[in-house]
Structures are given as C-alpha cells and as structure tokens.
C-alpha cells in the first residue's frame, strides 16, 4: 500500500469499472479528488463541502458519470466530477451507500438508514424498494443485495394468574419499550422508541411518520385479545414513563430531542437558553445534555393532545417517572442539569443542590396549564428521581439516587 495525502480526511471512494485507473475520493468539507493514473496523482474536482460520510458509484460504461450521496441528497456528475447536479433529496439525509446496476446503468439504488430508493430511468423517478435498518446496498450481475440489521421487536404478552396459560401475545414492530401501564378495564398502554418508519399507527394517530433518526410511540391494546386500539408516533420525543389518568387517558413523560408540540396554555411553551453553567473543575466540561423534559396527556379516543408541555431548564434534563392522583394531577420525576429548572415558591429545595445533575419532582394540574409544585431533590455529586407512585390517600412516593441524604 502507498499512502496518499489529501488536504482533508477522505470520506468516500470509488473506481470507474470501465477504466480502473480512474478513481474518485470525497474528502471532509473540501473538494472531490480525482486520479487518472491509478492513484499516483490527484487533482481537485467539484467542491463537496459535506461534513459526513459520503458514498459514490461510477457508471459501469462511462467513467465521467459519477453518482454521489451526501446529507443534502443524491447528486450526479456527467463531467468526471468537475460539477454535480442535484437529482433528488428523499429521506432524512442519513445516506449509507449507492450502487449502479452493472447490466443497466439506468438502474440506480441508494440507501439511507431506513430505505432503499430505486430509479429505473436514470434518476427521473424514484421509488422505495425496501425498508428496515439499512446498512448498504450492492449490485452485481443484475442482482441487488441489501445489507441490513434485524431490529428487536416490541411484544406484549398477557398471562393468567398462574402463569401457566397465555391469554394473548402480540407483536407491534421494531423498537424498544420503556414503560407500560394497565387501565381499569385491563387495556394495556405502552411507550417506547422506534427507528422503523413502518411501526404501526392507528387512523386517529397524532403522527404517522417521523423525520428524526427515531421517534417515540404510544400504543393502547385491547384487554381481551391485545388488538391495537390506538398507536401514534412522536417525532423527536423519547417517552420514558406512562401512567393512566382517572379518565383512562395516558400521561407520558420523557426527553425531547426535537420540538415538543406544546398546547395552548401549556405550563412551559419554550426552552430557556443558552446554558450558562460554569465548567466542572474535576472534568473541565460544562454539565449539560441536549434533551429537555416534556410531559403530555393524550386523548387516545379522539386522537388529540389534551396537553403537552416542556418542563425544563436551559442546560437540559429528562423525566424518568410519572404518577397520577385521583384528581388527574400528574407528578413528574427525573434529573436535570439546569440551575434554572422551574421550581415553585413552596419548593422544599429551591436551589440546585448537587454538583453534576440533580433530581426533581413536579406536579402539573389535570389540564396541564399550571405548575402546582416543583422542587429539586437530592444532594452530593448527583441525584435523580427514577420512580414515582401515588397511593389511594394521595401520598407521593419517590425513589431514585442521591449523593447524600435526600432532602425532598
């Protein structure tokens, strides 16, 4: 091997099948590099400017036709990489690979993390040919091969009290489960996340698809047979906890990496910022995270939101637990890095009590329009509230971690 030095790190490479001495290499944020002598010398071509991994394929019959996928979409050059024209930009920009049929160069296949897109007319029209957790697509001898991961599948199983008989067992789709609750009628509500665009949603869902890398989901299954009564996707949200309100609707809480669809009169409609915490002397870094706590109550009958709100400070946080009392008030617990996390005047702990991240517990009114109570909790280096339960008398129970004796 002979090392070739570029001005920037190479991120993609392709040879021309009809003339193997012609090679193309994409580089980090700079130009496409082109060699016509088997890699001995390289000259710059078109400015790519991509900060991510790129993939290329060269027409099997014409070395001047180069196909390229970058975050902005699918591009094609007809002048040997000196310029590129954008062909299309489906998907979310998570491109993995591109391949050209060796028997028919009008047949091009490009894959992102979720789909394989195919054109059979040289790029004029594109269709989804396959879906899943796609890693790469290859073509050879007129055949197309897709490399993909097999995702874990969400399931729900109901047993009788003796654990000897399965009353029902059902699969939902690729994803992971974070929490489950059972309502007074025996219907199951579960929450989790999925990266699959084929995850089921009901006709009255809030969202049927998503544009982020993954999405949260909420699903309700019928007591007797596990049939799907309701399911929705939640783009950019990760619900980590669920509880059933007295009216039978679920309250969820978790972390939002995307925009929360806040409702009118929400407790908090936006996230404060930017984070201004000083660096920790022990690590030299600012304690923070990019996600922010959200809480929401869903109307699983009519398909709307009863409320949705942020509950967050400027340095990030996430909810781990939720409980609901007889009035329908919701109690949210989790951890926050934010010194300005919203607390109420009657809080037991008004100021940030830890070094890294602190626990919190908050009470939201049944309509989701008032912050009735909110307090930090814990002490020492870090703390978090990981579980909440409300008894029949309205007493609240918290469990979690703390660096010293819990103060709230």
Tab-separated table of C-alpha atoms in Angstrom:
chain	number	residue	atom	x	y	z
A	1	UNK	CA	0.000	0.000	0.000
A	2	UNK	CA	1.070	3.566	-0.694
A	3	UNK	CA	-0.303	6.322	1.465
A	4	UNK	CA	-1.935	9.223	-0.361
A	5	UNK	CA	-2.169	12.539	1.475
A	6	UNK	CA	-5.115	14.875	0.918
A	7	UNK	CA	-5.770	18.266	2.478
A	8	UNK	CA	-8.636	16.690	4.403
A	9	UNK	CA	-9.663	13.214	5.532
A	10	UNK	CA	-11.193	11.030	2.793
A	11	UNK	CA	-14.805	10.021	3.413
A	12	UNK	CA	-15.705	8.060	0.276
A	13	UNK	CA	-14.019	6.252	-2.618
A	14	UNK	CA	-14.988	4.737	-5.980
A	15	UNK	CA	-13.251	3.279	-9.045
A	16	UNK	CA	-14.523	3.508	-12.611
A	17	UNK	CA	-15.352	-0.110	-13.611
A	18	UNK	CA	-14.657	0.513	-17.307
A	19	UNK	CA	-11.343	2.311	-16.634
A	20	UNK	CA	-9.928	1.236	-13.227
A	21	UNK	CA	-7.119	3.792	-13.427
A	22	UNK	CA	-9.754	6.489	-12.841
A	23	UNK	CA	-10.589	6.918	-9.164
A	24	UNK	CA	-12.659	9.383	-7.161
A	25	UNK	CA	-12.403	10.222	-3.452
A	26	UNK	CA	-14.582	12.549	-1.378
A	27	UNK	CA	-12.993	14.499	1.454
A	28	UNK	CA	-14.221	16.118	4.646
A	29	UNK	CA	-15.722	19.539	3.840
A	30	UNK	CA	-13.490	20.060	0.797
A	31	UNK	CA	-13.215	19.025	-2.855
A	32	UNK	CA	-13.761	15.743	-4.615
A	33	UNK	CA	-10.326	14.378	-5.516
A	34	UNK	CA	-9.758	12.707	-8.900
A	35	UNK	CA	-6.977	10.431	-10.160
A	36	UNK	CA	-6.486	9.328	-13.780
A	37	UNK	CA	-3.332	7.294	-13.179
A	38	UNK	CA	-4.350	4.682	-10.636
A	39	UNK	CA	-3.841	6.930	-7.625
A	40	UNK	CA	-0.333	8.198	-8.368
A	41	UNK	CA	-1.505	11.785	-8.664
A	42	UNK	CA	-4.697	13.529	-7.601
A	43	UNK	CA	-6.375	16.758	-8.717
A	44	UNK	CA	-9.330	18.564	-7.138
A	45	UNK	CA	-12.778	18.392	-8.667
A	46	UNK	CA	-16.090	19.800	-7.501
A	47	UNK	CA	-16.414	21.217	-4.004
A	48	UNK	CA	-18.441	18.706	-1.994
A	49	UNK	CA	-18.466	20.522	1.356
A	50	UNK	CA	-20.045	17.598	3.217
A	51	UNK	CA	-19.240	17.078	6.884
A	52	UNK	CA	-20.445	13.472	6.942
A	53	UNK	CA	-19.697	10.150	5.332
A	54	UNK	CA	-20.289	10.076	1.585
A	55	UNK	CA	-20.806	7.269	-0.895
A	56	UNK	CA	-20.126	7.185	-4.625
A	57	UNK	CA	-20.656	4.943	-7.622
A	58	UNK	CA	-19.305	5.311	-11.146
A	59	UNK	CA	-21.282	4.365	-14.238
A	60	UNK	CA	-20.071	0.923	-15.414
A	61	UNK	CA	-19.834	2.114	-19.024
A	62	UNK	CA	-18.950	5.809	-18.733
A	63	UNK	CA	-16.236	6.850	-16.250
A	64	UNK	CA	-17.322	10.501	-16.482
A	65	UNK	CA	-20.724	9.777	-14.883
A	66	UNK	CA	-20.416	9.746	-11.097
A	67	UNK	CA	-23.264	9.338	-8.611
A	68	UNK	CA	-22.852	10.729	-5.106
A	69	UNK	CA	-24.935	10.700	-1.917
A	70	UNK	CA	-24.326	13.263	0.824
A	71	UNK	CA	-26.571	14.632	3.580
A	72	UNK	CA	-28.234	17.035	1.113
A	73	UNK	CA	-29.407	14.255	-1.213
A	74	UNK	CA	-28.483	12.330	-4.368
A	75	UNK	CA	-26.224	14.066	-6.912
A	76	UNK	CA	-24.835	13.169	-10.348
A	77	UNK	CA	-21.850	14.400	-12.344
A	78	UNK	CA	-21.610	13.940	-16.102
A	79	UNK	CA	-18.229	15.670	-16.490
A	80	UNK	CA	-15.958	13.442	-14.465
A	81	UNK	CA	-16.602	15.012	-11.077
A	82	UNK	CA	-15.932	18.646	-12.007
A	83	UNK	CA	-19.534	19.603	-11.222
A	84	UNK	CA	-22.587	17.882	-9.718
A	85	UNK	CA	-26.302	18.351	-10.228
A	86	UNK	CA	-28.804	17.525	-7.505
A	87	UNK	CA	-31.150	14.780	-8.621
A	88	UNK	CA	-33.397	14.314	-5.570
A	89	UNK	CA	-33.382	14.521	-1.762
A	90	UNK	CA	-35.731	11.956	-0.230
A	91	UNK	CA	-35.353	10.648	3.301
A	92	UNK	CA	-33.657	12.223	6.302
A	93	UNK	CA	-30.117	12.616	4.951
A	94	UNK	CA	-28.695	9.536	6.685
A	95	UNK	CA	-27.263	8.150	3.439
A	96	UNK	CA	-25.313	4.901	3.561
A	97	UNK	CA	-24.483	3.785	0.022
A	98	UNK	CA	-25.272	3.999	-3.680
A	99	UNK	CA	-24.919	1.354	-6.391
A	100	UNK	CA	-25.451	1.136	-10.148
A	101	UNK	CA	-26.705	-1.979	-11.899
A	102	UNK	CA	-23.768	-3.348	-13.923
A	103	UNK	CA	-26.161	-4.610	-16.614
A	104	UNK	CA	-28.230	-1.400	-16.933
A	105	UNK	CA	-26.797	1.908	-15.738
A	106	UNK	CA	-30.264	3.475	-15.719
A	107	UNK	CA	-30.971	1.334	-12.665
A	108	UNK	CA	-29.538	3.085	-9.596
A	109	UNK	CA	-30.099	2.157	-5.943
A	110	UNK	CA	-29.370	4.466	-2.989
A	111	UNK	CA	-29.874	3.649	0.676
A	112	UNK	CA	-30.213	5.691	3.827
A	113	UNK	CA	-30.631	4.212	7.305
A	114	UNK	CA	-34.299	3.401	6.706
A	115	UNK	CA	-34.990	2.805	3.000
A	116	UNK	CA	-33.539	1.677	-0.306
A	117	UNK	CA	-34.579	4.090	-3.066
A	118	UNK	CA	-34.535	2.875	-6.671
A	119	UNK	CA	-34.698	4.526	-10.072
A	120	UNK	CA	-35.054	2.591	-13.316
A	121	UNK	CA	-34.872	5.572	-15.662
A	122	UNK	CA	-31.578	7.193	-14.799
A	123	UNK	CA	-32.862	9.292	-11.932
A	124	UNK	CA	-36.058	10.809	-13.316
A	125	UNK	CA	-38.305	8.853	-10.945
A	126	UNK	CA	-37.568	7.200	-7.597
A	127	UNK	CA	-39.478	4.654	-5.528
A	128	UNK	CA	-38.926	2.971	-2.175
A	129	UNK	CA	-37.741	-0.565	-2.907
A	130	UNK	CA	-37.062	-1.818	0.627
A	131	UNK	CA	-37.271	-0.655	4.241
A	132	UNK	CA	-35.625	-1.561	7.536
A	133	UNK	CA	-32.398	-0.660	9.316
A	134	UNK	CA	-30.364	-0.447	6.129
A	135	UNK	CA	-26.563	-0.566	6.158
A	136	UNK	CA	-25.623	-0.859	2.485
A	137	UNK	CA	-26.841	-1.809	-0.996
A	138	UNK	CA	-24.830	-3.699	-3.646
A	139	UNK	CA	-25.459	-4.742	-7.235
A	140	UNK	CA	-23.814	-7.466	-9.277
A	141	UNK	CA	-24.833	-9.443	-12.338
A	142	UNK	CA	-28.279	-7.863	-12.473
A	143	UNK	CA	-28.992	-8.751	-8.826
A	144	UNK	CA	-29.441	-6.316	-5.929
A	145	UNK	CA	-28.270	-7.147	-2.400
A	146	UNK	CA	-29.199	-5.185	0.714
A	147	UNK	CA	-27.271	-5.435	3.991
A	148	UNK	CA	-29.452	-4.566	6.960
A	149	UNK	CA	-29.776	-5.102	10.687
A	150	UNK	CA	-32.546	-7.132	12.269
A	151	UNK	CA	-34.143	-4.956	14.922
A	152	UNK	CA	-35.587	-6.205	18.207
A	153	UNK	CA	-39.375	-6.353	18.019
A	154	UNK	CA	-41.798	-4.919	20.564
A	155	UNK	CA	-44.120	-7.562	22.020
A	156	UNK	CA	-46.852	-7.694	24.649
A	157	UNK	CA	-47.906	-10.941	26.334
A	158	UNK	CA	-50.703	-11.464	28.866
A	159	UNK	CA	-50.681	-14.479	31.197
A	160	UNK	CA	-53.256	-15.803	33.592
A	161	UNK	CA	-52.530	-15.508	37.366
A	162	UNK	CA	-50.967	-18.988	37.460
A	163	UNK	CA	-48.502	-18.106	34.679
A	164	UNK	CA	-49.498	-21.381	33.038
A	165	UNK	CA	-51.693	-20.023	30.251
A	166	UNK	CA	-51.041	-17.339	27.641
A	167	UNK	CA	-54.172	-15.223	27.244
A	168	UNK	CA	-52.714	-13.351	24.293
A	169	UNK	CA	-49.357	-12.474	22.802
A	170	UNK	CA	-48.784	-9.966	20.023
A	171	UNK	CA	-46.001	-8.203	18.127
A	172	UNK	CA	-46.098	-4.491	17.296
A	173	UNK	CA	-42.964	-3.664	15.328
A	174	UNK	CA	-39.242	-2.896	15.580
A	175	UNK	CA	-38.338	-0.803	18.625
A	176	UNK	CA	-37.839	-0.847	22.366
A	177	UNK	CA	-40.240	-0.498	25.301
A	178	UNK	CA	-39.590	1.923	28.154
A	179	UNK	CA	-42.787	1.699	30.245
A	180	UNK	CA	-46.207	0.062	30.474
A	181	UNK	CA	-49.435	0.680	32.387
A	182	UNK	CA	-52.789	-1.104	32.578
A	183	UNK	CA	-56.039	0.856	32.859
A	184	UNK	CA	-59.114	-0.053	34.923
A	185	UNK	CA	-60.557	-2.077	32.057
A	186	UNK	CA	-57.450	-4.159	31.519
A	187	UNK	CA	-56.296	-2.329	28.408
A	188	UNK	CA	-52.514	-2.026	28.109
A	189	UNK	CA	-50.748	1.242	27.297
A	190	UNK	CA	-47.055	1.079	26.497
A	191	UNK	CA	-44.458	3.597	25.417
A	192	UNK	CA	-41.034	3.348	23.841
A	193	UNK	CA	-38.997	4.339	20.819
A	194	UNK	CA	-38.582	3.076	17.280
A	195	UNK	CA	-36.370	3.762	14.280
A	196	UNK	CA	-38.794	1.993	11.934
A	197	UNK	CA	-40.980	4.032	9.613
A	198	UNK	CA	-43.250	1.007	9.298
A	199	UNK	CA	-44.109	0.951	13.013
A	200	UNK	CA	-47.928	0.735	13.220
A	201	UNK	CA	-50.091	3.768	13.878
A	202	UNK	CA	-53.860	3.998	14.131
A	203	UNK	CA	-56.095	6.134	11.920
A	204	UNK	CA	-56.502	8.724	14.682
A	205	UNK	CA	-52.771	8.953	15.459
A	206	UNK	CA	-51.133	12.281	16.195
A	207	UNK	CA	-48.309	11.364	13.817
A	208	UNK	CA	-47.949	8.530	11.324
A	209	UNK	CA	-44.283	9.065	10.448
A	210	UNK	CA	-41.215	10.973	11.587
A	211	UNK	CA	-38.227	12.858	10.183
A	212	UNK	CA	-35.790	12.397	13.080
A	213	UNK	CA	-33.478	9.412	13.450
A	214	UNK	CA	-36.085	7.799	15.713
A	215	UNK	CA	-39.405	8.529	17.325
A	216	UNK	CA	-41.295	7.750	20.456
A	217	UNK	CA	-44.521	5.778	20.338
A	218	UNK	CA	-47.590	5.290	22.492
A	219	UNK	CA	-49.801	2.256	21.887
A	220	UNK	CA	-53.003	1.004	23.534
A	221	UNK	CA	-54.002	-2.665	23.277
A	222	UNK	CA	-57.419	-4.170	23.982
A	223	UNK	CA	-57.769	-6.138	27.197
A	224	UNK	CA	-59.203	-9.359	25.812
A	225	UNK	CA	-57.042	-10.099	22.799
A	226	UNK	CA	-54.281	-7.468	22.504
A	227	UNK	CA	-55.797	-5.874	19.413
A	228	UNK	CA	-54.410	-2.426	18.626
A	229	UNK	CA	-56.852	0.263	19.758
A	230	UNK	CA	-54.567	3.249	19.330
A	231	UNK	CA	-50.982	3.946	18.327
A	232	UNK	CA	-49.104	7.090	17.458
A	233	UNK	CA	-45.539	8.079	16.669
A	234	UNK	CA	-43.938	11.081	18.380
A	235	UNK	CA	-41.200	12.625	16.265
A	236	UNK	CA	-38.124	13.601	18.259
A	237	UNK	CA	-39.604	12.516	21.596
A	238	UNK	CA	-38.479	9.665	23.855
A	239	UNK	CA	-41.212	8.782	26.366
A	240	UNK	CA	-39.685	7.007	29.342
A	241	UNK	CA	-42.726	6.779	31.630
A	242	UNK	CA	-46.505	6.407	31.438
A	243	UNK	CA	-49.398	6.484	33.909
A	244	UNK	CA	-53.156	6.262	33.421
A	245	UNK	CA	-55.299	9.237	34.430
A	246	UNK	CA	-58.768	8.751	36.003
A	247	UNK	CA	-60.406	9.415	32.615
A	248	UNK	CA	-58.477	6.480	31.122
A	249	UNK	CA	-56.076	8.566	29.040
A	250	UNK	CA	-52.314	8.132	29.387
A	251	UNK	CA	-49.899	10.742	30.709
A	252	UNK	CA	-46.377	10.323	29.383
A	253	UNK	CA	-43.076	11.990	30.235
A	254	UNK	CA	-39.546	11.720	28.953
A	255	UNK	CA	-36.921	13.566	26.958
A	256	UNK	CA	-37.362	15.689	23.849
A	257	UNK	CA	-34.543	15.970	21.338
A	258	UNK	CA	-36.911	17.578	18.837
A	259	UNK	CA	-39.704	20.115	19.150
A	260	UNK	CA	-42.498	19.355	21.603
A	261	UNK	CA	-45.969	20.031	20.103
A	262	UNK	CA	-46.921	22.275	23.017
A	263	UNK	CA	-50.599	23.019	23.511
A	264	UNK	CA	-52.275	26.312	24.337
A	265	UNK	CA	-51.816	27.405	27.979
A	266	UNK	CA	-49.011	24.889	28.472
A	267	UNK	CA	-47.023	25.158	31.691
A	268	UNK	CA	-43.911	25.940	29.610
A	269	UNK	CA	-44.080	26.621	25.883
A	270	UNK	CA	-40.359	27.047	25.133
A	271	UNK	CA	-36.965	26.061	26.488
A	272	UNK	CA	-34.819	28.780	28.082
A	273	UNK	CA	-31.256	29.151	26.976
A	274	UNK	CA	-28.442	29.074	26.306
A	275	UNK	CA	-26.821	27.005	29.041
A	276	UNK	CA	-24.516	29.221	31.099
A	277	UNK	CA	-23.278	26.805	33.755
A	278	UNK	CA	-19.548	27.008	34.512
A	279	UNK	CA	-17.234	24.107	33.825
A	280	UNK	CA	-16.689	21.466	36.480
A	281	UNK	CA	-13.190	21.708	37.898
A	282	UNK	CA	-12.945	17.916	38.013
A	283	UNK	CA	-13.704	17.354	34.324
A	284	UNK	CA	-13.208	20.728	32.630
A	285	UNK	CA	-16.591	20.348	30.911
A	286	UNK	CA	-19.960	22.038	31.304
A	287	UNK	CA	-22.563	19.647	32.817
A	288	UNK	CA	-25.412	19.592	30.324
A	289	UNK	CA	-27.388	17.467	27.883
A	290	UNK	CA	-29.168	18.345	24.661
A	291	UNK	CA	-32.562	16.829	25.552
A	292	UNK	CA	-35.287	18.542	27.555
A	293	UNK	CA	-38.049	17.161	29.776
A	294	UNK	CA	-41.556	17.025	28.358
A	295	UNK	CA	-44.899	15.839	29.695
A	296	UNK	CA	-48.047	15.167	27.704
A	297	UNK	CA	-51.524	13.723	28.079
A	298	UNK	CA	-53.010	12.010	25.052
A	299	UNK	CA	-56.630	11.586	24.061
A	300	UNK	CA	-56.492	8.019	22.784
A	301	UNK	CA	-60.169	8.047	21.775
A	302	UNK	CA	-60.243	11.129	19.576
A	303	UNK	CA	-56.564	11.142	18.741
A	304	UNK	CA	-55.599	14.589	20.030
A	305	UNK	CA	-53.452	16.064	22.739
A	306	UNK	CA	-55.127	17.090	25.989
A	307	UNK	CA	-51.899	18.878	26.857
A	308	UNK	CA	-48.214	18.849	26.016
A	309	UNK	CA	-45.576	20.957	27.690
A	310	UNK	CA	-41.897	21.398	28.306
A	311	UNK	CA	-40.698	21.175	31.904
A	312	UNK	CA	-37.093	22.145	31.513
A	313	UNK	CA	-34.166	24.436	32.163
A	314	UNK	CA	-31.515	25.751	29.816
A	315	UNK	CA	-28.900	23.014	30.359
A	316	UNK	CA	-31.129	20.023	29.646
A	317	UNK	CA	-32.922	17.327	31.599
A	318	UNK	CA	-35.140	14.272	31.236
A	319	UNK	CA	-38.070	12.684	33.020
A	320	UNK	CA	-37.814	9.109	34.262
A	321	UNK	CA	-41.113	8.675	36.096
A	322	UNK	CA	-44.732	9.816	36.149
A	323	UNK	CA	-47.640	9.220	38.511
A	324	UNK	CA	-51.238	10.469	38.509
A	325	UNK	CA	-53.503	11.071	41.520
A	326	UNK	CA	-57.284	10.738	41.809
A	327	UNK	CA	-57.839	14.304	40.592
A	328	UNK	CA	-55.811	13.734	37.438
A	329	UNK	CA	-52.828	15.824	38.544
A	330	UNK	CA	-49.565	14.426	37.182
A	331	UNK	CA	-46.324	14.069	39.136
A	332	UNK	CA	-43.149	14.091	37.052
A	333	UNK	CA	-39.740	12.985	38.322
A	334	UNK	CA	-36.336	12.882	36.701
A	335	UNK	CA	-32.942	14.545	36.560
A	336	UNK	CA	-31.795	17.990	35.423
A	337	UNK	CA	-28.503	19.724	34.686
A	338	UNK	CA	-30.257	23.094	34.754
A	339	UNK	CA	-29.730	25.565	37.566
A	340	UNK	CA	-32.778	27.414	36.213
A	341	UNK	CA	-35.094	24.371	36.191
A	342	UNK	CA	-38.585	25.700	37.042
A	343	UNK	CA	-39.326	25.428	40.781
A	344	UNK	CA	-42.243	26.876	42.708
A	345	UNK	CA	-42.104	29.176	45.723
A	346	UNK	CA	-43.293	26.351	48.002
A	347	UNK	CA	-40.482	24.002	46.932
A	348	UNK	CA	-38.668	22.085	49.651
A	349	UNK	CA	-35.378	22.659	47.777
A	350	UNK	CA	-35.317	25.962	45.907
A	351	UNK	CA	-31.718	25.988	44.677
A	352	UNK	CA	-29.680	23.466	42.696
A	353	UNK	CA	-28.402	21.006	45.357
A	354	UNK	CA	-25.762	18.948	43.555
A	355	UNK	CA	-22.550	19.287	41.575
A	356	UNK	CA	-23.413	17.467	38.342
A	357	UNK	CA	-27.129	16.784	37.904
A	358	UNK	CA	-29.965	16.977	40.420
A	359	UNK	CA	-33.255	15.183	40.897
A	360	UNK	CA	-36.565	16.954	40.510
A	361	UNK	CA	-40.225	16.325	41.257
A	362	UNK	CA	-43.022	18.436	39.782
A	363	UNK	CA	-46.816	18.446	39.951
A	364	UNK	CA	-48.849	19.533	36.920
A	365	UNK	CA	-52.565	20.361	37.062
A	366	UNK	CA	-55.049	17.953	35.426
A	367	UNK	CA	-55.487	20.341	32.490
A	368	UNK	CA	-51.735	20.751	32.078
A	369	UNK	CA	-51.936	24.519	32.427
A	370	UNK	CA	-50.482	25.053	35.915
A	371	UNK	CA	-47.290	24.067	37.666
A	372	UNK	CA	-48.708	23.340	41.130
A	373	UNK	CA	-45.432	22.300	42.724
A	374	UNK	CA	-41.847	21.794	41.607
A	375	UNK	CA	-38.680	21.182	43.601
A	376	UNK	CA	-35.119	19.986	43.277
A	377	UNK	CA	-34.262	16.883	45.261
A	378	UNK	CA	-31.129	15.059	46.354
A	379	UNK	CA	-27.628	16.196	47.188
A	380	UNK	CA	-23.940	15.403	46.839
A	381	UNK	CA	-22.378	14.995	43.411
A	382	UNK	CA	-25.536	13.927	41.553
A	383	UNK	CA	-29.121	12.806	42.128
A	384	UNK	CA	-32.175	11.667	40.177
A	385	UNK	CA	-35.782	10.592	40.675
A	386	UNK	CA	-36.281	7.295	38.845
A	387	UNK	CA	-39.689	6.104	40.086
A	388	UNK	CA	-42.924	7.667	41.370
A	389	UNK	CA	-46.035	6.142	42.886
A	390	UNK	CA	-49.192	7.718	44.312
A	391	UNK	CA	-51.272	5.822	46.882
A	392	UNK	CA	-55.040	5.986	47.366
A	393	UNK	CA	-54.673	8.694	50.005
A	394	UNK	CA	-52.738	10.913	47.606
A	395	UNK	CA	-49.366	10.376	49.251
A	396	UNK	CA	-46.454	10.564	46.857
A	397	UNK	CA	-43.557	8.092	46.885
A	398	UNK	CA	-40.241	8.812	45.146
A	399	UNK	CA	-37.283	6.518	44.547
A	400	UNK	CA	-34.000	7.236	42.871
A	401	UNK	CA	-30.388	8.062	43.632
A	402	UNK	CA	-28.643	10.745	45.663
A	403	UNK	CA	-25.122	11.580	46.704
A	404	UNK	CA	-26.279	12.211	50.274
A	405	UNK	CA	-29.455	12.093	52.349
A	406	UNK	CA	-32.426	13.102	50.202
A	407	UNK	CA	-33.847	16.493	51.089
A	408	UNK	CA	-37.142	16.314	49.240
